[in-house]
Coordinates of C-alpha atoms (C1' of nucleotides) in Angstrom, one line a residue:
Chain A
M189 CA 0.0 0.0 0.0
H190 CA 1.4 3.3 -1.0
D191 CA 1.2 5.7 1.9
P192 CA 1.5 9.4 0.8
S193 CA 2.0 10.5 4.4
T194 CA 5.4 8.8 4.5
C195 CA 6.4 9.3 0.9
P196 CA 8.9 12.0 0.4
G197 CA 7.8 12.4 -3.2
C198 CA 4.2 12.8 -2.3
A199 CA 4.9 14.9 0.7
Q200 CA 6.7 17.5 -1.3
P201 CA 5.1 17.4 -4.8
D202 CA 5.9 21.1 -5.3
L203 CA 9.6 20.2 -5.6
A204 CA 9.1 19.2 -9.2
F205 CA 11.7 16.6 -8.3
A206 CA 11.3 12.9 -8.5
P207 CA 7.9 13.4 -10.1
H208 CA 6.5 9.9 -9.7
D209 CA 3.3 9.0 -11.4
H210 CA 0.8 7.3 -9.0
T211 CA -0.9 5.4 -11.8
R212 CA 1.8 2.9 -11.0
C213 CA 2.5 2.9 -7.3
A214 CA 3.3 -0.1 -5.1
D215 CA 0.4 -2.4 -5.8
D216 CA 0.5 -1.9 -9.6
V217 CA 4.2 -2.5 -9.8
L218 CA 3.9 -5.5 -7.6
A219 CA 1.2 -7.1 -9.8
L220 CA 3.2 -6.3 -12.9
A221 CA 6.3 -7.8 -11.4
E222 CA 4.6 -11.0 -10.6
T223 CA 3.2 -11.4 -14.1
Q224 CA 6.5 -10.5 -15.7
L225 CA 8.5 -13.0 -13.6
A226 CA 6.0 -15.8 -14.2
Q227 CA 6.4 -15.4 -17.9
G228 CA 10.1 -15.9 -17.5
G229 CA 9.6 -18.9 -15.3
Q230 CA 10.8 -17.0 -12.2
R231 CA 9.0 -16.9 -8.9
L232 CA 8.2 -13.9 -6.8
T233 CA 8.5 -15.7 -3.5
P234 CA 7.5 -14.2 -0.1
V235 CA 10.9 -12.8 0.8
R236 CA 11.3 -11.4 -2.7
R237 CA 7.8 -10.0 -2.8
R238 CA 8.2 -8.4 0.6
T239 CA 11.6 -7.0 -0.2
L240 CA 10.2 -5.3 -3.3
Q241 CA 7.2 -4.1 -1.3
I242 CA 9.6 -2.6 1.3
L243 CA 11.5 -0.7 -1.3
L244 CA 8.3 0.5 -2.9
E245 CA 6.9 1.7 0.3
A246 CA 10.1 3.4 1.4
H247 CA 10.1 5.2 -1.9
R248 CA 13.7 6.0 -1.5
A249 CA 17.0 4.2 -1.6
M250 CA 17.6 1.8 1.2
G251 CA 20.8 0.0 2.3
A252 CA 20.7 -3.8 2.4
Y253 CA 20.9 -3.8 6.1
D254 CA 17.9 -1.5 6.5
V255 CA 15.9 -3.9 4.3
L256 CA 17.2 -6.8 6.3
E257 CA 16.1 -5.2 9.5
R258 CA 12.5 -4.9 8.2
L259 CA 12.5 -8.4 6.9
A260 CA 13.8 -9.8 10.1
A261 CA 11.1 -8.0 12.1
E262 CA 8.5 -9.7 10.0
G263 CA 9.8 -13.2 10.6
F264 CA 12.1 -13.7 7.7
G265 CA 15.8 -14.5 8.1
H266 CA 18.0 -12.3 10.2
Q267 CA 21.3 -12.7 8.2
P268 CA 22.7 -10.4 5.5
P269 CA 22.5 -13.0 2.7
V270 CA 18.7 -13.0 3.1
A271 CA 18.5 -9.4 2.0
Y272 CA 21.3 -9.5 -0.5
R273 CA 19.8 -12.5 -2.3
A274 CA 16.4 -10.9 -2.6
L275 CA 17.8 -7.6 -3.7
E276 CA 20.1 -9.2 -6.3
F277 CA 17.3 -11.2 -7.6
L278 CA 15.1 -8.1 -8.0
E279 CA 18.0 -6.2 -9.7
E280 CA 18.7 -9.0 -12.1
H281 CA 15.1 -8.9 -13.2
G282 CA 14.9 -5.2 -13.6
L283 CA 12.6 -4.7 -10.5
A284 CA 15.1 -2.8 -8.5
H285 CA 18.3 -0.8 -9.0
R286 CA 21.5 -0.5 -7.1
I287 CA 22.7 3.0 -6.4
R288 CA 26.4 2.5 -6.1
R289 CA 27.2 5.9 -4.8
L290 CA 25.0 5.2 -1.8
N291 CA 25.6 1.5 -1.5
A292 CA 21.8 1.3 -1.6
F293 CA 18.9 -0.1 -3.5
T294 CA 15.7 1.4 -4.9
A295 CA 12.6 -0.1 -6.5
C296 CA 12.3 0.4 -10.2
M297 CA 9.4 2.6 -11.0
H298 CA 9.2 1.5 -14.6
P299 CA 9.6 -2.2 -14.7
G300 CA 9.3 -3.8 -18.1
E301 CA 10.4 -0.7 -19.9
I302 CA 13.9 -0.1 -21.4
H303 CA 16.5 -0.5 -18.8
A304 CA 19.4 1.9 -18.9
P305 CA 18.4 4.0 -15.9
A306 CA 20.2 7.1 -14.8
F307 CA 20.0 8.4 -11.3
L308 CA 20.1 11.9 -9.9
I309 CA 21.2 11.9 -6.3
C310 CA 20.9 15.0 -4.1
R311 CA 24.0 15.3 -2.0
V312 CA 22.2 17.2 0.7
C313 CA 18.9 15.4 1.2
N314 CA 20.0 12.1 -0.4
V315 CA 16.8 11.8 -2.4
V316 CA 17.2 9.8 -5.6
A317 CA 15.3 10.3 -8.8
E318 CA 15.3 8.0 -11.7
A319 CA 15.8 10.0 -14.9
P320 CA 15.1 8.7 -18.4
G321 CA 18.4 7.2 -19.5
V322 CA 17.8 6.3 -23.1
A323 CA 19.9 9.1 -24.6
I324 CA 22.7 8.5 -22.2
G325 CA 22.6 4.8 -22.9
L326 CA 22.9 5.5 -26.6
A327 CA 25.9 7.8 -26.1
L328 CA 27.6 5.3 -23.9
G329 CA 26.9 2.5 -26.4
Q330 CA 28.4 4.5 -29.2
A331 CA 31.6 5.3 -27.2
A332 CA 31.9 1.6 -26.4
K333 CA 31.4 0.5 -30.0
K334 CA 34.3 2.6 -31.1
V335 CA 36.7 0.5 -29.1
G336 CA 34.9 -2.8 -29.7
F337 CA 33.5 -3.1 -26.2
T338 CA 30.2 -4.9 -25.7
V339 CA 28.0 -3.2 -23.1
E340 CA 25.9 -5.5 -20.9
R341 CA 24.9 -3.3 -18.0
T342 CA 25.4 0.3 -17.1
T343 CA 25.7 2.5 -14.1
V344 CA 24.9 6.1 -14.6
E345 CA 24.6 8.4 -11.6
A346 CA 24.8 12.1 -11.1
L347 CA 25.5 13.7 -7.7
G348 CA 24.4 17.2 -7.2
L349 CA 21.6 19.3 -5.8
C350 CA 17.8 18.8 -6.2
P351 CA 15.8 21.9 -6.8
A352 CA 14.8 22.3 -3.2
C353 CA 18.3 22.0 -1.8
A354 CA 19.7 24.2 -4.5
L355 CA 17.4 26.9 -3.5
A356 CA 18.4 26.5 0.2
E357 CA 22.1 26.4 -0.6
G358 CA 22.6 28.2 -3.8
P359 CA 22.1 31.8 -3.0
V360 CA 24.3 31.6 0.0
R361 CA 27.6 33.5 -0.5
G362 CA 29.3 34.4 2.7
V363 CA 28.5 31.3 4.7
A364 CA 27.4 32.2 8.2
Chain B
M116 CA 58.5 4.9 -14.5
H117 CA 56.3 3.2 -16.9
D118 CA 57.2 -0.4 -17.2
P119 CA 55.8 -2.0 -20.4
S120 CA 56.6 -5.5 -19.2
T121 CA 54.1 -5.2 -16.4
C122 CA 51.5 -3.0 -18.2
P123 CA 48.5 -4.9 -19.4
G124 CA 47.8 -2.3 -22.0
C125 CA 51.3 -2.4 -23.4
A126 CA 51.6 -6.2 -23.2
Q127 CA 48.5 -6.7 -25.3
P128 CA 48.4 -3.7 -27.7
D129 CA 46.7 -5.9 -30.3
L130 CA 43.6 -5.8 -28.2
A131 CA 42.6 -2.5 -29.6
F132 CA 41.2 -2.0 -26.1
A133 CA 42.4 0.6 -23.6
P134 CA 44.5 2.2 -26.3
H135 CA 46.6 4.4 -24.1
D136 CA 49.0 6.9 -25.6
H137 CA 52.5 6.7 -24.3
T138 CA 53.2 10.3 -25.0
R139 CA 51.7 10.8 -21.6
C140 CA 52.7 8.0 -19.4
A141 CA 53.6 8.2 -15.7
D142 CA 56.3 10.8 -15.7
D143 CA 54.5 13.3 -17.9
V144 CA 51.3 12.9 -16.0
L145 CA 53.1 13.4 -12.7
A146 CA 54.8 16.5 -13.8
L147 CA 51.5 17.9 -15.2
A148 CA 49.8 17.1 -12.0
E149 CA 52.3 19.0 -9.9
T150 CA 52.0 22.1 -12.0
Q151 CA 48.3 22.0 -12.1
L152 CA 48.0 21.6 -8.3
A153 CA 50.5 24.3 -7.6
Q154 CA 48.4 26.7 -9.7
G155 CA 45.4 25.9 -7.4
G156 CA 47.5 26.3 -4.2
Q157 CA 47.4 22.6 -3.6
R158 CA 50.4 20.4 -2.7
L159 CA 51.4 17.1 -4.2
T160 CA 53.0 15.8 -1.0
P161 CA 55.1 12.6 -0.9
V162 CA 52.2 10.3 0.0
R163 CA 50.0 11.8 -2.6
R164 CA 52.7 11.8 -5.2
R165 CA 53.6 8.2 -4.5
T166 CA 50.0 7.2 -4.6
L167 CA 49.5 8.7 -8.0
Q168 CA 52.7 7.0 -9.1
I169 CA 51.5 3.6 -7.9
L170 CA 48.2 4.0 -9.8
L171 CA 50.0 5.1 -12.9
E172 CA 52.5 2.2 -12.8
A173 CA 49.8 -0.3 -12.1
H174 CA 48.0 0.9 -15.1
R175 CA 44.8 -0.7 -13.9
A176 CA 42.2 -0.2 -11.2
M177 CA 43.5 -0.8 -7.7
G178 CA 41.6 -1.2 -4.4
A179 CA 42.5 1.2 -1.6
Y180 CA 44.0 -1.6 0.4
D181 CA 46.2 -2.7 -2.4
V182 CA 47.5 0.9 -2.7
L183 CA 47.9 1.0 1.1
E184 CA 50.0 -2.2 1.1
R185 CA 52.4 -0.6 -1.3
L186 CA 52.6 2.7 0.5
A187 CA 53.2 0.9 3.8
A188 CA 56.0 -1.2 2.3
E189 CA 57.7 2.1 1.4
G190 CA 57.6 3.6 4.8
F191 CA 54.4 5.5 4.7
G192 CA 51.6 4.9 7.2
H193 CA 50.0 1.5 7.6
Q194 CA 46.4 2.4 8.2
P195 CA 43.5 2.7 5.8
P196 CA 43.0 6.5 6.2
V197 CA 46.5 7.0 4.7
A198 CA 45.4 5.5 1.4
Y199 CA 41.9 6.8 1.4
R200 CA 43.0 10.4 2.1
A201 CA 45.5 10.4 -0.7
L202 CA 43.1 8.7 -3.1
E203 CA 40.3 11.1 -2.3
F204 CA 42.6 14.1 -2.7
L205 CA 43.6 12.8 -6.1
E206 CA 40.0 12.2 -7.1
E207 CA 38.9 15.6 -6.0
H208 CA 41.6 17.2 -8.1
G209 CA 40.8 15.1 -11.2
L210 CA 44.0 13.1 -11.1
A211 CA 42.4 9.8 -10.3
H212 CA 39.0 8.3 -10.7
R213 CA 36.9 5.9 -8.5
I214 CA 35.5 2.9 -10.2
R215 CA 32.5 2.2 -8.1
R216 CA 31.6 -1.1 -9.5
L217 CA 35.0 -2.4 -8.5
N218 CA 35.4 -0.4 -5.4
A219 CA 38.7 0.6 -6.9
F220 CA 40.7 3.6 -8.1
T221 CA 42.6 4.3 -11.3
A222 CA 44.9 7.1 -12.4
C223 CA 43.4 9.6 -14.8
M224 CA 45.1 9.5 -18.1
H225 CA 43.9 12.9 -19.3
P226 CA 44.4 15.3 -16.3
G227 CA 43.4 18.8 -17.0
E228 CA 41.0 17.9 -19.8
I229 CA 37.2 17.9 -19.4
H230 CA 36.1 15.6 -16.6
A231 CA 33.0 13.6 -17.2
P232 CA 34.8 10.3 -17.6
A233 CA 33.0 7.1 -18.6
F234 CA 34.5 3.7 -17.9
L235 CA 34.3 0.4 -19.7
I236 CA 34.8 -2.5 -17.4
C237 CA 35.4 -6.0 -18.7
R238 CA 33.6 -8.5 -16.5
V239 CA 36.0 -11.3 -17.4
C240 CA 39.4 -9.8 -17.2
N241 CA 38.5 -6.7 -15.1
V242 CA 40.4 -4.4 -17.4
V243 CA 39.1 -0.8 -17.2
A244 CA 39.2 1.6 -20.1
E245 CA 38.4 5.3 -19.9
A246 CA 36.2 6.3 -22.7
P247 CA 35.5 9.9 -23.8
G248 CA 32.5 10.9 -21.8
V249 CA 31.6 14.2 -23.3
A250 CA 28.5 13.1 -25.2
I251 CA 27.3 11.1 -22.2
G252 CA 27.8 14.0 -19.9
L253 CA 25.8 16.3 -22.1
A254 CA 22.9 13.8 -22.3
L255 CA 23.0 13.4 -18.6
G256 CA 23.1 17.1 -18.1
Q257 CA 20.0 17.6 -20.3
A258 CA 18.0 14.9 -18.5
A259 CA 18.9 16.6 -15.2
K260 CA 18.0 20.0 -16.4
K261 CA 14.5 18.9 -17.2
V262 CA 13.8 18.3 -13.6
G263 CA 15.8 21.2 -12.2
F264 CA 18.6 19.1 -10.9
T265 CA 22.1 20.6 -10.7
V266 CA 24.8 18.1 -11.6
E267 CA 28.1 18.3 -9.8
R268 CA 29.8 15.0 -10.4
T269 CA 28.9 12.0 -12.5
T270 CA 29.6 8.3 -12.3
V271 CA 29.3 6.5 -15.7
E272 CA 30.3 2.9 -15.9
A273 CA 29.5 0.1 -18.4
L274 CA 30.1 -3.5 -17.5
G275 CA 30.5 -5.9 -20.4
L276 CA 33.1 -7.6 -22.5
C277 CA 36.3 -6.2 -23.9
P278 CA 37.1 -7.3 -27.5
A279 CA 39.5 -10.0 -26.4
C280 CA 37.2 -11.6 -23.9
A281 CA 34.2 -11.3 -26.3
L282 CA 36.2 -13.3 -28.8
A283 CA 37.0 -16.0 -26.3
E284 CA 33.5 -16.2 -24.9
G285 CA 31.2 -14.9 -27.6
P286 CA 31.3 -17.8 -30.2
V287 CA 30.7 -20.4 -27.5
R288 CA 27.3 -22.0 -27.7
G289 CA 27.1 -25.3 -26.0
V290 CA 29.3 -24.7 -23.0
A291 CA 31.7 -27.6 -22.5
Chain C
dT65 C1' 56.6 33.4 19.8
dG66 C1' 52.1 32.2 19.7
dT67 C1' 48.6 30.4 16.9
dA68 C1' 46.0 28.8 12.9
dT69 C1' 46.1 25.5 9.1
dG70 C1' 46.8 21.5 6.9
dG71 C1' 49.0 17.1 6.5
dT72 C1' 50.2 12.6 8.4
dG73 C1' 49.9 9.1 11.5
dT74 C1' 47.4 6.3 14.9
dT75 C1' 43.5 3.3 17.3
dA76 C1' 39.2 1.8 16.9
dT77 C1' 35.0 0.8 14.8
dA78 C1' 31.4 1.1 11.4
dT79 C1' 29.5 -0.5 7.2
dC80 C1' 28.9 -3.4 3.3
dA81 C1' 29.2 -8.0 1.2
dT82 C1' 30.0 -12.9 0.4
dA83 C1' 31.7 -17.9 1.1
dA84 C1' 30.3 -22.2 2.7
dC85 C1' 27.2 -25.2 4.3
dA86 C1' 22.5 -27.2 6.4
dT87 C1' 17.7 -27.6 5.7
dG88 C1' 13.3 -27.4 3.5
dT89 C1' 10.1 -27.6 -0.5
dC90 C1' 8.3 -29.1 -4.5
dA91 C1' 7.8 -31.2 -9.1
dA92 C1' 9.5 -34.9 -12.5
dG93 C1' 10.4 -39.4 -13.3
dC94 C1' 10.8 -44.1 -11.8
Chain D
dG90 C1' 4.8 -43.7 -3.1
dC91 C1' 9.5 -42.8 -3.2
dT92 C1' 13.8 -40.8 -4.9
dT93 C1' 16.2 -37.3 -7.1
dG94 C1' 17.4 -32.8 -8.6
dA95 C1' 16.7 -27.9 -8.7
dC96 C1' 16.0 -24.1 -6.3
dA97 C1' 15.0 -21.3 -2.3
dT98 C1' 15.8 -20.1 2.4
dG99 C1' 18.2 -20.2 6.5
dT100 C1' 22.5 -20.3 9.2
dT101 C1' 27.6 -19.3 10.9
dA102 C1' 31.5 -17.1 10.0
dT103 C1' 34.4 -14.1 7.7
dG104 C1' 36.0 -10.9 4.4
dA105 C1' 36.3 -6.4 2.3
dT106 C1' 35.6 -1.6 2.2
dA107 C1' 35.4 2.8 4.6
dT108 C1' 35.3 6.4 8.2
dA109 C1' 35.3 8.7 13.0
dA110 C1' 38.1 10.7 16.3
dC111 C1' 42.2 12.1 18.1
dA112 C1' 47.6 13.0 18.6
dC113 C1' 51.5 15.0 16.5
dC114 C1' 54.2 17.8 13.6
dA115 C1' 55.4 21.2 10.2
dT116 C1' 54.7 25.4 7.9
dA117 C1' 53.1 30.2 7.5
dC118 C1' 52.3 34.2 9.2
dA119 C1' 50.4 37.8 12.6

DNA sequence: TGTATGGTGTTATATCATAACATGTCAAGC
DNA sequence: GCTTGACATGTTATGATATAACACCATACA
């Protein structure tokens, strides 16, 4: 269940940042994921399902140990591999992404669509937005082609300031 | 001193991968770095200098602990912060890059030039090539601009197969 | 000469991730 | 029905990566 009261995106829609469309919030994505996996002969088991749900509910990047804590509290295993395995499974199947700069994971908001995601990470508030990465993927593919490199997966992340934090920080000159 | 006998790039020039130009090997880069830093009022101290040298000589991505081991063996400090501080300094000043997928660092082969580097990482032999990232940086900048995000630093990495490993692996069908 | 700054070193600890193995579950084939 | 194989989950234990906090020393400069 998507809870707007705890969702940073929903709570601050005026940010014009991380503009997520609610036509596809938690439940929808979850259903979609299940169908998609079944077609590939894969199973969305309880741990995996709950892990995805946790990421979707959090609506932000979470460390593996944060996810683990929640899983453990709900009766799943208490050891790191439990979380890592579920997260890796989700990532492999395009249902979650790893944010390397944060050593964290986030639910994919566009499962099934093209997957060369780019992430915008605010260095102040740590909010992560998934930007359309098609153009970037193309540019990267071209650069790789020139040297005969075969691209299989990409990591594209930008660190900087989200609009809100830029406003708060940007105008400052002589820091107090 | 650049030692071709231990340099993967030099040892396998026929790969057409990681085509590094020797007009700018270790010594040149080192000299350039010193000048560049001095202009910005920064110092290339012994640890920092030696760290850069180690990366240049290795001519491949190295973990912080690998670098530390070498530093320690040469009389510098033996604790992680020694390596991390030097590596972070170099990265901040565009003299080294962090390869997040490998949790490793590599010397920058084009100090002073534009810095939106993209890396091509072979998942078989782990060789890392720095590809021109200008087009990618532009695409990323545009995507960010659309949502009002200010980009400060970027991480662009592609995992895949270098030409040599693609040859060795690609044609295989029924794995033995 | 005092004092501020930056660099190097330390100890200790935090954080992230995986190897190796035991157990359970379920469907396919005998 | 039982066995077997594949896969999922759980464990213990350990490895690998990274940082906080503080002590010491040099240099620069008021």
